[in-house]
Coordinates of C-alpha atoms in Angstrom, one line a residue:
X1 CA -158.6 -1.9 63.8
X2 CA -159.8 -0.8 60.4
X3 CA -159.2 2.6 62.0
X4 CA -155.4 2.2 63.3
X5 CA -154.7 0.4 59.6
X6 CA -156.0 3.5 57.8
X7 CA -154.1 5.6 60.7
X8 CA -151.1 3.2 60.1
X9 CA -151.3 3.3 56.2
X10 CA -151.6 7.4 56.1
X11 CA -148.4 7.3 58.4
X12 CA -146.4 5.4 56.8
X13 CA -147.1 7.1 53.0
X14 CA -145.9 9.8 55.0
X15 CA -142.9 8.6 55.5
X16 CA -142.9 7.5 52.2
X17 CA -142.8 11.2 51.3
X18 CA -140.3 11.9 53.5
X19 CA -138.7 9.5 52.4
X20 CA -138.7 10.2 48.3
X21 CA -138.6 13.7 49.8
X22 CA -135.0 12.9 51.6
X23 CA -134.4 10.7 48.8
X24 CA -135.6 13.1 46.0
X25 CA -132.3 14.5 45.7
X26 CA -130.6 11.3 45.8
X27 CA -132.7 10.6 42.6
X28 CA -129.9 12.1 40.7
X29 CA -127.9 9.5 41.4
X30 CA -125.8 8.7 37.9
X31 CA -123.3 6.5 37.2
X32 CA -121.8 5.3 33.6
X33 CA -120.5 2.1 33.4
X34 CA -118.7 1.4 29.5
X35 CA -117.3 -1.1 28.3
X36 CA -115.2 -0.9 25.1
X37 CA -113.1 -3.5 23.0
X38 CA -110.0 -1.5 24.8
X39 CA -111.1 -0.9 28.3
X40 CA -113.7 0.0 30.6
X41 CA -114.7 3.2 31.7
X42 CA -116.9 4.1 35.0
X43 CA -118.0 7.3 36.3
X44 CA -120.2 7.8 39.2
X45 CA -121.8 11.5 39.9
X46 CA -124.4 12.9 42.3
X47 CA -124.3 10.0 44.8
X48 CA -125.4 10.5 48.8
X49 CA -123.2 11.1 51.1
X50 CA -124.4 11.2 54.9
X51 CA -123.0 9.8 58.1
X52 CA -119.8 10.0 56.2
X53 CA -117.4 11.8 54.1
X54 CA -117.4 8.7 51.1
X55 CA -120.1 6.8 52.4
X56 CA -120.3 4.5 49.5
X57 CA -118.3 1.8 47.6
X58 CA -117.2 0.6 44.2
X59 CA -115.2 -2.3 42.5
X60 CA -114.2 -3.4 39.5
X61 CA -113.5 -6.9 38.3
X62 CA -111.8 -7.7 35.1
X63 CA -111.0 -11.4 34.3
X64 CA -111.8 -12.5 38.0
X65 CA -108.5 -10.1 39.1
X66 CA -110.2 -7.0 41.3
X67 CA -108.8 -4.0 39.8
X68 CA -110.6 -1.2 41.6
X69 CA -111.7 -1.6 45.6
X70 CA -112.6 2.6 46.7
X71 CA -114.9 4.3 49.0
X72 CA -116.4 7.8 47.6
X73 CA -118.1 10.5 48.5
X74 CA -120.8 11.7 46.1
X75 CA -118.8 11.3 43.0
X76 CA -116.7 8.9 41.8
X77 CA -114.4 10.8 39.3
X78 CA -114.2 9.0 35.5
X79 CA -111.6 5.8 35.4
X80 CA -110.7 3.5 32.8
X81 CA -109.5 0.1 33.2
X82 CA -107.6 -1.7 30.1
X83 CA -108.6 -4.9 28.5
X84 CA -105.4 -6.5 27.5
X85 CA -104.8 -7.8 25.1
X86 CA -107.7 -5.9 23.2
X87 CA -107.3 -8.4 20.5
X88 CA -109.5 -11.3 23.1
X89 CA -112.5 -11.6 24.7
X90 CA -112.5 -10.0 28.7
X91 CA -115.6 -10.7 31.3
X92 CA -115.4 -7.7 33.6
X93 CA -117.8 -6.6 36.3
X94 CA -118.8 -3.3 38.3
X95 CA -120.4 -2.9 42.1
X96 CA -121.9 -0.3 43.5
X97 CA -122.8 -0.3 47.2
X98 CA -124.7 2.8 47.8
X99 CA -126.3 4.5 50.9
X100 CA -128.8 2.6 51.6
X101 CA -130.1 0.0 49.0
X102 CA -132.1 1.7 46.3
X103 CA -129.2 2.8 44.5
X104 CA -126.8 -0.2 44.7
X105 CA -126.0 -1.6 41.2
X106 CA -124.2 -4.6 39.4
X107 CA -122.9 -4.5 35.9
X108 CA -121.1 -7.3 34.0
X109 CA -120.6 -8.4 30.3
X110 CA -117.9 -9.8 28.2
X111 CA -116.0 -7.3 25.6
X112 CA -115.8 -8.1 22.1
X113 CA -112.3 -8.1 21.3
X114 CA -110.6 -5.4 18.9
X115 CA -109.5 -5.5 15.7
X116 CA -107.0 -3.4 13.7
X117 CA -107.7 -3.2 10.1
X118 CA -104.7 -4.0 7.6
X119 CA -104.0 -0.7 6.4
X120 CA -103.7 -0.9 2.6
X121 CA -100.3 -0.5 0.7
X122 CA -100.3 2.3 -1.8
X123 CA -98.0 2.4 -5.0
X124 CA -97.3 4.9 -7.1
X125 CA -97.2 4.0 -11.2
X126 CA -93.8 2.5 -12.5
X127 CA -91.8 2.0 -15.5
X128 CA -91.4 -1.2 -16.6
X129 CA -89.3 -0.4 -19.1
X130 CA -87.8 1.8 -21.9
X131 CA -90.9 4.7 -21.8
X132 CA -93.6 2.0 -20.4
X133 CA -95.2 1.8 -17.3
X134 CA -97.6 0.2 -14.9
X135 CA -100.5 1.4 -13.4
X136 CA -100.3 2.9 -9.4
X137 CA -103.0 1.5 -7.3
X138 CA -103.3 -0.3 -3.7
X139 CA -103.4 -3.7 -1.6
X140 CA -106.3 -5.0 0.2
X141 CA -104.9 -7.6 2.9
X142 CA -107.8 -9.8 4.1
X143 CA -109.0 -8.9 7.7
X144 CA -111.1 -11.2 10.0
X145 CA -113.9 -8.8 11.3
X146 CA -113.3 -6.0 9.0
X147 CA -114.5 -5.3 5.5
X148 CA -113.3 -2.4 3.0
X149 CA -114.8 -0.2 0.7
X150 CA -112.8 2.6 -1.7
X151 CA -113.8 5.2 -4.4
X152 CA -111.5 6.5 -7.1
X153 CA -112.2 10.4 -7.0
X154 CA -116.0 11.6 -6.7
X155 CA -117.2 7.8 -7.3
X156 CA -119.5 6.2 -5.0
X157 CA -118.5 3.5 -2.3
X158 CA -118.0 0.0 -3.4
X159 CA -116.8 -3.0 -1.4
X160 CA -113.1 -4.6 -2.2
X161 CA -111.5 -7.6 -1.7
X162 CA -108.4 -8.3 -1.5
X163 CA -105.6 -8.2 -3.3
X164 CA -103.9 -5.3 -6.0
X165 CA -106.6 -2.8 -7.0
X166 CA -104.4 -0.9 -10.3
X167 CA -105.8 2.7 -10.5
X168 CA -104.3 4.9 -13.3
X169 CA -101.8 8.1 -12.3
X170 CA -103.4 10.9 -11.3
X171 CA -106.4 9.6 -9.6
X172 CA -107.4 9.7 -6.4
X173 CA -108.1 6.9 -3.8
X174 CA -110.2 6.4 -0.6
X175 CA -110.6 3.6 1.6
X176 CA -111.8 2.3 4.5
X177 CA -112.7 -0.5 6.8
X178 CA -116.2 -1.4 8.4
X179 CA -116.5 -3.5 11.6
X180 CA -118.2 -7.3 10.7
X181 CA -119.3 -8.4 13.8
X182 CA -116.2 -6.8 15.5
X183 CA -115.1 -3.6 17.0
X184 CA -112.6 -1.9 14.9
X185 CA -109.1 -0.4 16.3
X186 CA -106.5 2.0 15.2
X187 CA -107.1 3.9 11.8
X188 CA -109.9 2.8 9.3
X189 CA -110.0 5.4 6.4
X190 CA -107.1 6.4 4.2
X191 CA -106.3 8.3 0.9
X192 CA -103.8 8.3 -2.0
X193 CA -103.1 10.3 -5.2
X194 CA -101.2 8.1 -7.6
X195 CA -97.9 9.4 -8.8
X196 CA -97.0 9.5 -12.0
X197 CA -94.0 6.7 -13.0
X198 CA -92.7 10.0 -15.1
X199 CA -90.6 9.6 -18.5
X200 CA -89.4 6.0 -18.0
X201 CA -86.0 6.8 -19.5
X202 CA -83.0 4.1 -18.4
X203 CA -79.5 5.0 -18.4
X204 CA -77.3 3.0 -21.2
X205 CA -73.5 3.4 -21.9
X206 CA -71.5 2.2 -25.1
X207 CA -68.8 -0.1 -25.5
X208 CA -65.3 0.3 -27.2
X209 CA -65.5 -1.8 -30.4
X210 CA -63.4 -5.4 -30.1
X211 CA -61.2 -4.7 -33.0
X212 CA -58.9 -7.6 -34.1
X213 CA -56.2 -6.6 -36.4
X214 CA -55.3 -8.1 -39.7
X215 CA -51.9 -9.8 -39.4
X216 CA -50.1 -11.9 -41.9
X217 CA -51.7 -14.2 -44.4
X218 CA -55.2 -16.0 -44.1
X219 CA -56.3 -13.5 -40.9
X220 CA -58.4 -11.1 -41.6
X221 CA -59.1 -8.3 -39.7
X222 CA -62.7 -7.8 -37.8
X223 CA -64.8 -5.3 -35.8
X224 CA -67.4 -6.6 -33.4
X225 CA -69.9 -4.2 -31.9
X226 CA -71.1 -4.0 -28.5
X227 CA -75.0 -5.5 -27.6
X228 CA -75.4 -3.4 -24.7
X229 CA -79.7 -2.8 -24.4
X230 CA -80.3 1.0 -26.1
X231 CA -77.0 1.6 -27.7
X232 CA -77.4 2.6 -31.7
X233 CA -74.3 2.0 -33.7
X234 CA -74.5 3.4 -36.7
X235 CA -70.7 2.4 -39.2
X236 CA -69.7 6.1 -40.5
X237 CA -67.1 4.6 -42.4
X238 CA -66.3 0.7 -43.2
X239 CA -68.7 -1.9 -42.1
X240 CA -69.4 -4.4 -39.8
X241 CA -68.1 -7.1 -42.5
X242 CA -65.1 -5.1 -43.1
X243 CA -62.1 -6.8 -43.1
X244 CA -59.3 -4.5 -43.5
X245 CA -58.4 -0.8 -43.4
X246 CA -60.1 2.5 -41.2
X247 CA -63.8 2.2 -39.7
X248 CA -65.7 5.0 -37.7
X249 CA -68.5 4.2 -35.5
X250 CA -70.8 6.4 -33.9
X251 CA -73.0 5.2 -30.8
X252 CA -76.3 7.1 -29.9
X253 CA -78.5 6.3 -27.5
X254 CA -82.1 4.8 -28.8
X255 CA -85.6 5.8 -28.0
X256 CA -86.3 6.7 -24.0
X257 CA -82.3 5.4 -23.2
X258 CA -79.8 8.4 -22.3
X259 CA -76.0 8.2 -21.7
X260 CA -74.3 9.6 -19.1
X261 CA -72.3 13.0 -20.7
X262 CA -72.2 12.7 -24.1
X263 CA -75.0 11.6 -26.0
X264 CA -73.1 10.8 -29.2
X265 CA -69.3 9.0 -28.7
X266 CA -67.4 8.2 -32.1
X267 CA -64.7 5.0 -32.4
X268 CA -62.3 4.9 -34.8
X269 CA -59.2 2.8 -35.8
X270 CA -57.9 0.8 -38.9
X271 CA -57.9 -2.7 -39.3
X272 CA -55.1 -2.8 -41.0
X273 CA -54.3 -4.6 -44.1
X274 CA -55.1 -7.7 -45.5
X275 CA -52.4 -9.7 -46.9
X276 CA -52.5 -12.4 -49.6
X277 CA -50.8 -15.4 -48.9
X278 CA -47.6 -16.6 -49.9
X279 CA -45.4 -19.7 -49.7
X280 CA -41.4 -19.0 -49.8
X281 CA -39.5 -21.7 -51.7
X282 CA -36.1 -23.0 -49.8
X283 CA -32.6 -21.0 -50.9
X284 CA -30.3 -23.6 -52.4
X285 CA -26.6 -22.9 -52.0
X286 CA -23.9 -24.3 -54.9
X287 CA -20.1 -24.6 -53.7
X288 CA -17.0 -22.7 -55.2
X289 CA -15.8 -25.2 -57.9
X290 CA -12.9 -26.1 -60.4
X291 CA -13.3 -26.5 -64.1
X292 CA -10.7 -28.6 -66.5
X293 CA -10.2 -28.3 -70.0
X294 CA -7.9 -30.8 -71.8
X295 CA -8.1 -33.9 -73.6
X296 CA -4.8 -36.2 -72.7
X297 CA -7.2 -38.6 -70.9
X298 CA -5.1 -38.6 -67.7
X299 CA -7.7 -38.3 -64.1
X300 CA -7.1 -34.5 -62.6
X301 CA -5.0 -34.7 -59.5
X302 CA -7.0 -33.7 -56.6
X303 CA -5.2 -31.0 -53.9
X304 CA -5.1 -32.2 -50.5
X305 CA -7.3 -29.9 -48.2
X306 CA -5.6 -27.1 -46.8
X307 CA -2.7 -27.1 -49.6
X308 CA -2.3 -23.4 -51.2
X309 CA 0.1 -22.2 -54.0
X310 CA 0.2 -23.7 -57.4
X311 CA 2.1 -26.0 -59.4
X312 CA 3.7 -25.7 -62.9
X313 CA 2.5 -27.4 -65.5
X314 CA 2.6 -27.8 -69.1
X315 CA -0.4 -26.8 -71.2
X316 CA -2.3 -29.5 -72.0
X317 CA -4.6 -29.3 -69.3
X318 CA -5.9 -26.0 -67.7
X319 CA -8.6 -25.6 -64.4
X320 CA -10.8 -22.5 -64.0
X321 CA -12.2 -21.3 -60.4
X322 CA -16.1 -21.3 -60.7
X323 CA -17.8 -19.0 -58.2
X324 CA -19.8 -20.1 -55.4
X325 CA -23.7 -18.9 -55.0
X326 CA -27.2 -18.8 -53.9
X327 CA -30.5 -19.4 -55.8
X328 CA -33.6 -17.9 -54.7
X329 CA -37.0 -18.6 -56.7
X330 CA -39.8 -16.3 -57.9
X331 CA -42.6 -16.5 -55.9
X332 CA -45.3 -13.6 -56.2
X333 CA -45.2 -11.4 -53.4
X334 CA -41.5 -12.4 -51.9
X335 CA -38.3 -11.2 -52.1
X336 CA -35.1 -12.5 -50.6
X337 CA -32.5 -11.1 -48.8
X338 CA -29.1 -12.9 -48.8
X339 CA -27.1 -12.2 -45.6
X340 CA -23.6 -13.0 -45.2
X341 CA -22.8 -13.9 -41.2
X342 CA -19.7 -12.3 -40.8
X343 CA -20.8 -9.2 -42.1
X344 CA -18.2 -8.6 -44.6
X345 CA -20.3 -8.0 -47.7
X346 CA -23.1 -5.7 -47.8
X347 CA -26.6 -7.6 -48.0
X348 CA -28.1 -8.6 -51.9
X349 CA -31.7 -8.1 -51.7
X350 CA -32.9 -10.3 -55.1
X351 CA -37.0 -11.7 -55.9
X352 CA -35.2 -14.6 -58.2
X353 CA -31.9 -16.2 -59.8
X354 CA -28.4 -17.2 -59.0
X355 CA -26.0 -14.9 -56.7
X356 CA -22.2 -15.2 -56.9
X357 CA -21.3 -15.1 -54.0
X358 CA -17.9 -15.6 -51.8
X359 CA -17.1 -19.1 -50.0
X360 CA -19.0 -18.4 -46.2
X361 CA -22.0 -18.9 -44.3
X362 CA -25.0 -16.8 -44.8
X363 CA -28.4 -16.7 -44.2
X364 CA -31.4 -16.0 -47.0
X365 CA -34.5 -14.6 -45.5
X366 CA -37.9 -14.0 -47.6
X367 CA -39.2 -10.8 -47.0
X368 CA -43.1 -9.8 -47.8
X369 CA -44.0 -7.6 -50.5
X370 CA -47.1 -5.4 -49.6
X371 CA -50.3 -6.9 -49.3
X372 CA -48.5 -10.4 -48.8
X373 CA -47.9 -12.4 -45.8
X374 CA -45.8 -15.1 -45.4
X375 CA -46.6 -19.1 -44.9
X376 CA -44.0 -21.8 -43.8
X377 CA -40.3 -21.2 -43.4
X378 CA -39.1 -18.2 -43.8
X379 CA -35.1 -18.0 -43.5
X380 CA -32.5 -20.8 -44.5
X381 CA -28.6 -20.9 -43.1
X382 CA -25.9 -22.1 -45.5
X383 CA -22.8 -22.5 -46.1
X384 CA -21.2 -21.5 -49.4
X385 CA -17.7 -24.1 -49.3
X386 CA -14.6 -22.8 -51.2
X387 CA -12.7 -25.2 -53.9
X388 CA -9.6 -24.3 -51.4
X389 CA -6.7 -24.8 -54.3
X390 CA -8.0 -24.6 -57.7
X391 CA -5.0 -25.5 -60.0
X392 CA -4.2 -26.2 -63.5
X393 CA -3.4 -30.0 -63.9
X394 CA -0.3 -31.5 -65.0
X395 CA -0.2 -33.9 -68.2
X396 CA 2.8 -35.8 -66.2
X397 CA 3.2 -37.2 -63.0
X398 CA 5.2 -35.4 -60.2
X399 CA 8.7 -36.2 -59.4
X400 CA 10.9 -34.0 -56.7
X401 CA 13.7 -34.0 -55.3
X402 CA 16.4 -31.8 -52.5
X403 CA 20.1 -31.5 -51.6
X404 CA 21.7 -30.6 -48.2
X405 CA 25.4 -30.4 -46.9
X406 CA 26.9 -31.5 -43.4
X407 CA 29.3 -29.8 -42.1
X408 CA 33.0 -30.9 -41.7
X409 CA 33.8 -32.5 -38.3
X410 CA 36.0 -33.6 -35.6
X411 CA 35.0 -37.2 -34.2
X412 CA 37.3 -39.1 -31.9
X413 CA 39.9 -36.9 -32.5
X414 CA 40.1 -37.7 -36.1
X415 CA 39.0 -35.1 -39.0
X416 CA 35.7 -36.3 -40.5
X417 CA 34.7 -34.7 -43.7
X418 CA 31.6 -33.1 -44.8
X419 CA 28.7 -34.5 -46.9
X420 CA 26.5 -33.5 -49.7
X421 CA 23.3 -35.5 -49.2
X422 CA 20.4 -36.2 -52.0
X423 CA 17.3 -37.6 -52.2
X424 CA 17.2 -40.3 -54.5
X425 CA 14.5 -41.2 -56.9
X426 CA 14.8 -44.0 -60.2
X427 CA 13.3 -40.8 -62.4
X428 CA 16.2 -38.3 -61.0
X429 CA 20.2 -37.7 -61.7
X430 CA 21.9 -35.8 -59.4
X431 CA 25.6 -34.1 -60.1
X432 CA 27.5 -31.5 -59.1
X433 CA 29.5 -30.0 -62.0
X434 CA 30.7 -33.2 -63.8
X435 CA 30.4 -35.5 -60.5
X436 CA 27.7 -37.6 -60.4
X437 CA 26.2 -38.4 -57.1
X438 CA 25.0 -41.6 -57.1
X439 CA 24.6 -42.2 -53.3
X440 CA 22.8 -40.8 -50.7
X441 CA 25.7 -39.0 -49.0
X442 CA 28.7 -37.7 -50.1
X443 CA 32.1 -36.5 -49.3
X444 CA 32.9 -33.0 -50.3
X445 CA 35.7 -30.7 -49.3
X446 CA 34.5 -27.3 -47.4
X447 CA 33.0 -25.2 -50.0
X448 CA 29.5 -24.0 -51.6
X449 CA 28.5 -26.2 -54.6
X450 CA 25.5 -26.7 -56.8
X451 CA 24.1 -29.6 -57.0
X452 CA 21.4 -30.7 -60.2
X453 CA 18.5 -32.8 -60.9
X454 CA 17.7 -34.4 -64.1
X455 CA 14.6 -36.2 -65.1
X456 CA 16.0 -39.1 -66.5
X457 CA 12.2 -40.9 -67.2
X458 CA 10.3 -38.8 -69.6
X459 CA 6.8 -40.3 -68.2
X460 CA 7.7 -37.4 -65.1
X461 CA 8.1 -33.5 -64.8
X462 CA 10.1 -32.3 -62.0
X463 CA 7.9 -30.4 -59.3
X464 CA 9.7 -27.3 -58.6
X465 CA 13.5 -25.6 -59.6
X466 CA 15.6 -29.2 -59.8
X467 CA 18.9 -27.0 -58.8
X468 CA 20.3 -25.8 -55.2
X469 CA 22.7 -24.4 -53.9
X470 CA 24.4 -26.3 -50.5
X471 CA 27.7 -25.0 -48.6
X472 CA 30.2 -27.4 -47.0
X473 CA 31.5 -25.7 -43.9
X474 CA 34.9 -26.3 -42.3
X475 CA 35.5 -27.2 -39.1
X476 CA 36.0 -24.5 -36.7
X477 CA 39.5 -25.6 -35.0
X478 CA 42.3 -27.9 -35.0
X479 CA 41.0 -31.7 -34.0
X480 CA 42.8 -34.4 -32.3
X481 CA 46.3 -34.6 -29.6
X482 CA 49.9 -34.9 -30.7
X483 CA 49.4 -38.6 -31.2
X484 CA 46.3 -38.5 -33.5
X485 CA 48.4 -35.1 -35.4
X486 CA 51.7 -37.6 -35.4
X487 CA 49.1 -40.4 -37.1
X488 CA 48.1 -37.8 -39.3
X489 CA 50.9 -36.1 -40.5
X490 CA 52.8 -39.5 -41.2
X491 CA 49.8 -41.9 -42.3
X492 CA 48.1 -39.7 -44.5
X493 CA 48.2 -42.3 -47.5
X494 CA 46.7 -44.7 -45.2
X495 CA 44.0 -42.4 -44.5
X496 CA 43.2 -41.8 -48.2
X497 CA 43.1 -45.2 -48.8
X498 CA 40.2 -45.2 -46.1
X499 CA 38.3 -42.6 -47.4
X500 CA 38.2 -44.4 -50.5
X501 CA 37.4 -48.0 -49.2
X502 CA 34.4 -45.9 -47.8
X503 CA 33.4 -44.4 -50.9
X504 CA 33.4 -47.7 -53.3
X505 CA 31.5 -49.2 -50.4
X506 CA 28.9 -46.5 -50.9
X507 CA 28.6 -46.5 -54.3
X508 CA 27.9 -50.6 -54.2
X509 CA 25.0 -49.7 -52.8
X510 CA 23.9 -46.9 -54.9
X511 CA 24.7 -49.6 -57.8
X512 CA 22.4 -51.8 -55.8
X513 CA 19.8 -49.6 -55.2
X514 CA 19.8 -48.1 -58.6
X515 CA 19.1 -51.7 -60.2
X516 CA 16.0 -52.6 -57.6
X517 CA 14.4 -49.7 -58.7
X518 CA 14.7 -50.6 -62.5
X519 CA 13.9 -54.1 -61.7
X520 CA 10.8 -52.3 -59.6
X521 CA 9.9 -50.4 -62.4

């Protein structure tokens, strides 16, 4: 028994030697299994293959999903298999089921998920201003499971947090991010060489001057500058105060400011002129006008308007035309023109006093002298009336008279005679050669007479020539029929003895008049 175990233990170490012998090249057997935050990578080499072209068998598990079921020979070429996403945790697993059982494997694990480092945010230097600047430098933006470090130029490592990190122009910057329990993604080192933020000059442009004018009185003239940022002004001639006349301005640009074209650009104007006030008094405007001399006590008759000519009069009493005109007043600084409407008479430019002037309407304007301007009204319209009849007076009171003739006529077929016809006054005689004519009408023979008037009350003067000259004209044919020539040719006596009833009757009521007027008187 003892025997057959020895027997049986030397045979089977002899297999056991054939075995590892078989097997010794099957000792190579290699596979690589790794797992990464991204994926997972497995690679199987130098496996046996007997019986059977691809004699053994792999999978791979990720997240409980199979993503890899082959059969291989004795290599299994490299594979990877993605986490996604990278950014979480993945369990994953890998079977091997090799020829026989010496070589079959298991591998699982969970990843550790990836992380991407912020990268930092360079900047260069910048102005800030008118030839200032800020310093360049970067931006550290917090990472869970990453840490950074930097250097400026050959300096040693030094953690950062993070946040803005100003470095000067010119240098140089390194960082980069370290894994905290993590495995980093993506890039995790940079560099930057600050620029420089340069000159820092800013671009400026000038401004036309506000220039208000001088204008009349009380407004002075004024020039405002502009307040644009890096503009110089500099007043070649006037002032900023200035109120009146030229000004030149020249506008530069200031310290680290530059214009566009130009870098000088010159204003210049005038003001104008300044002008002291002054206040025009009104124009006044005296009427044409008649003047009397005399001393007989008696009131000046009055013409009617619109009456023209004159009348005679003795000379006790005498009237004068006085001229019509305009007064202007001094005031300093103003002078008047006076303007007649109608144009008819040149214009009278005067500073004071009394005009003549004709009977009219016109217009007085006041005119600035230099350096004045003018306050209140300046123009006043009037009228300049005439006296219309302008005569010498009489001592006495008025008296007139007339005389006309009628014509000789046929009426009814009788001969009627023609009349000389007066107009009777108390104060007046009328006669015609040695006839006094004592009614209103009466009879006269064709002819041409003269016929008088004579103031018979010596408180009157006759108004006008008390003499004219009337003509009684005959009639221009035979009147009446045989009957009324019969009557008369043989009753002429009668006739005359009518005419003459007539005429008595008339002059008993020239009688009669004549005595009311006395009586009146």
């Amino acid at each position: 028994m003892k025997k057959f175990f020895a027997a049986l233990s030397v045979a089977t170490l002899a297999v056991g030697l054939a075995v590892v012998a078989v097997a010794s090249p099957a000792s190579a057997h290699t596979p690589t299994v790794t797992p990464s935050c991204t994926s997972l990578t497995v690679k199987l080499v130098s496996y046996e293959a007997t019986g059977s072209a691809t004699p053994n068998k792999v999978t791979v598990t990720i997240d409980n999903n199979q993503v890899e079921n082959a059969n291989y020979g004795t290599t299994f070429p490299q594979k990877s298999y993605p986490f996604t996403p990278s950014s979480t945790a993945h369990q994953w697993k890998v079977v091997v089921d090799a020829v026989g059982t010496d070589y079959d494997r298991t591998w699982t694990g969970t990843t550790t998920p990836c992380v991407v480092a912020a990268a930092p945010v360079f900047a260069p230097a910048a102005c800030t201003g008118p030839g200032t600047a800020i310093a360049g430098g970067y931006t550290i933006t917090a990472t869970t499971g990453a840490k950074y470090q930097s250097k400026i130029d050959s300096s040693g490592w030094s953690d950062i947090g993070p946040g803005n990190h100003p470095v000067a122009a010119g240098k140089t910057i390194a960082v980069k991010a370290l894994p905290v329990n993590s495995t980093l993604n993506g890039t995790t080192s940079w560099s930057y060489v600050v620029p420089s933020a340069g000159a820092c000059t800013v671009k400026t442009a000038p401004s036309t001057p506000k220039v208000v004018a001088a204008s009349g009185c009380n407004v002075p003239g004024s020039i405002t500058l502009g307040t644009e940022a890096g503009v110089v002004y500099t007043f070649l001639t006037g002032s900023a105060a200035q109120t009146s006349g030229a000004y030149e301005v020249k506008a530069t640009p200031a310290a680290n400011y530059y214009f566009t074209g130009d870098q000088s650009v010159t204003y210049s104007g005038t003001l104008g002129t300044f002008a002291t006030c002054a206040t025009p008094k009104a124009a006044s405007a005296t009427d044409q006008s008649c003047t009397t001399q005399g001393t007989d006590g008696l009131d000046p008759l009055s013409p009617a308007a619109g009456d023209s000519g004159s009348v005679k009069t003795d000379s006790a009493v005498t009237s004068t035309v006085v001229s019509g005109s305009i007064e202007v007043f001094a005031v300093a600084g103003v002078k008047y023109t006076i303007h007649r409407v109608d144009g008819t008479v040149p214009d009278v430019v005067v500073a004071s006093g009394v005009t003549d002037v004709t009977p009219g309407d016109y217009l007085v304007t006041a005119v600035a002298m230099p350096g004045y301007g003018l306050t209140g009204p300046t123009s006043w319209p009037m009228t300049v009336k005439s006296a219309l009849l302008c005569v010498q007076l009489p001592d006495h009171a008025l008296v007139s008279g007339s005389a006309t003739a009628t014509a000789q006529q046929c009426t009814g077929g009788s001969m009627q005679s023609g009349t000389i016809g007066v107009e009777l006054d108390p104060a007046l005689a009328y006669s015609v050669g040695s006839t006094k004519l004592t009614s209103a009408q009466t009879a006269f023979a064709p002819g041409t007479y003269t016929v008088t008037a004579a103031v018979t009350d010596p408180e009157f003067t006759f108004d006008g020539t008390p003499s004219w000259t009337v003509t009684v004209a005959a009639a221009s044919a035979a009147c009446g029929d045989l009957l009324t020539l019969a009557f008369t040719g043989g009753g002429a006596g009668l006739t005359y003895l009518s005419m003459a009833a007539l005429l008595l009757m008339a002059g008993g009521a020239v009688v009669l008049y004549s005595r009311r007027v006395k009586r009146a008187a």
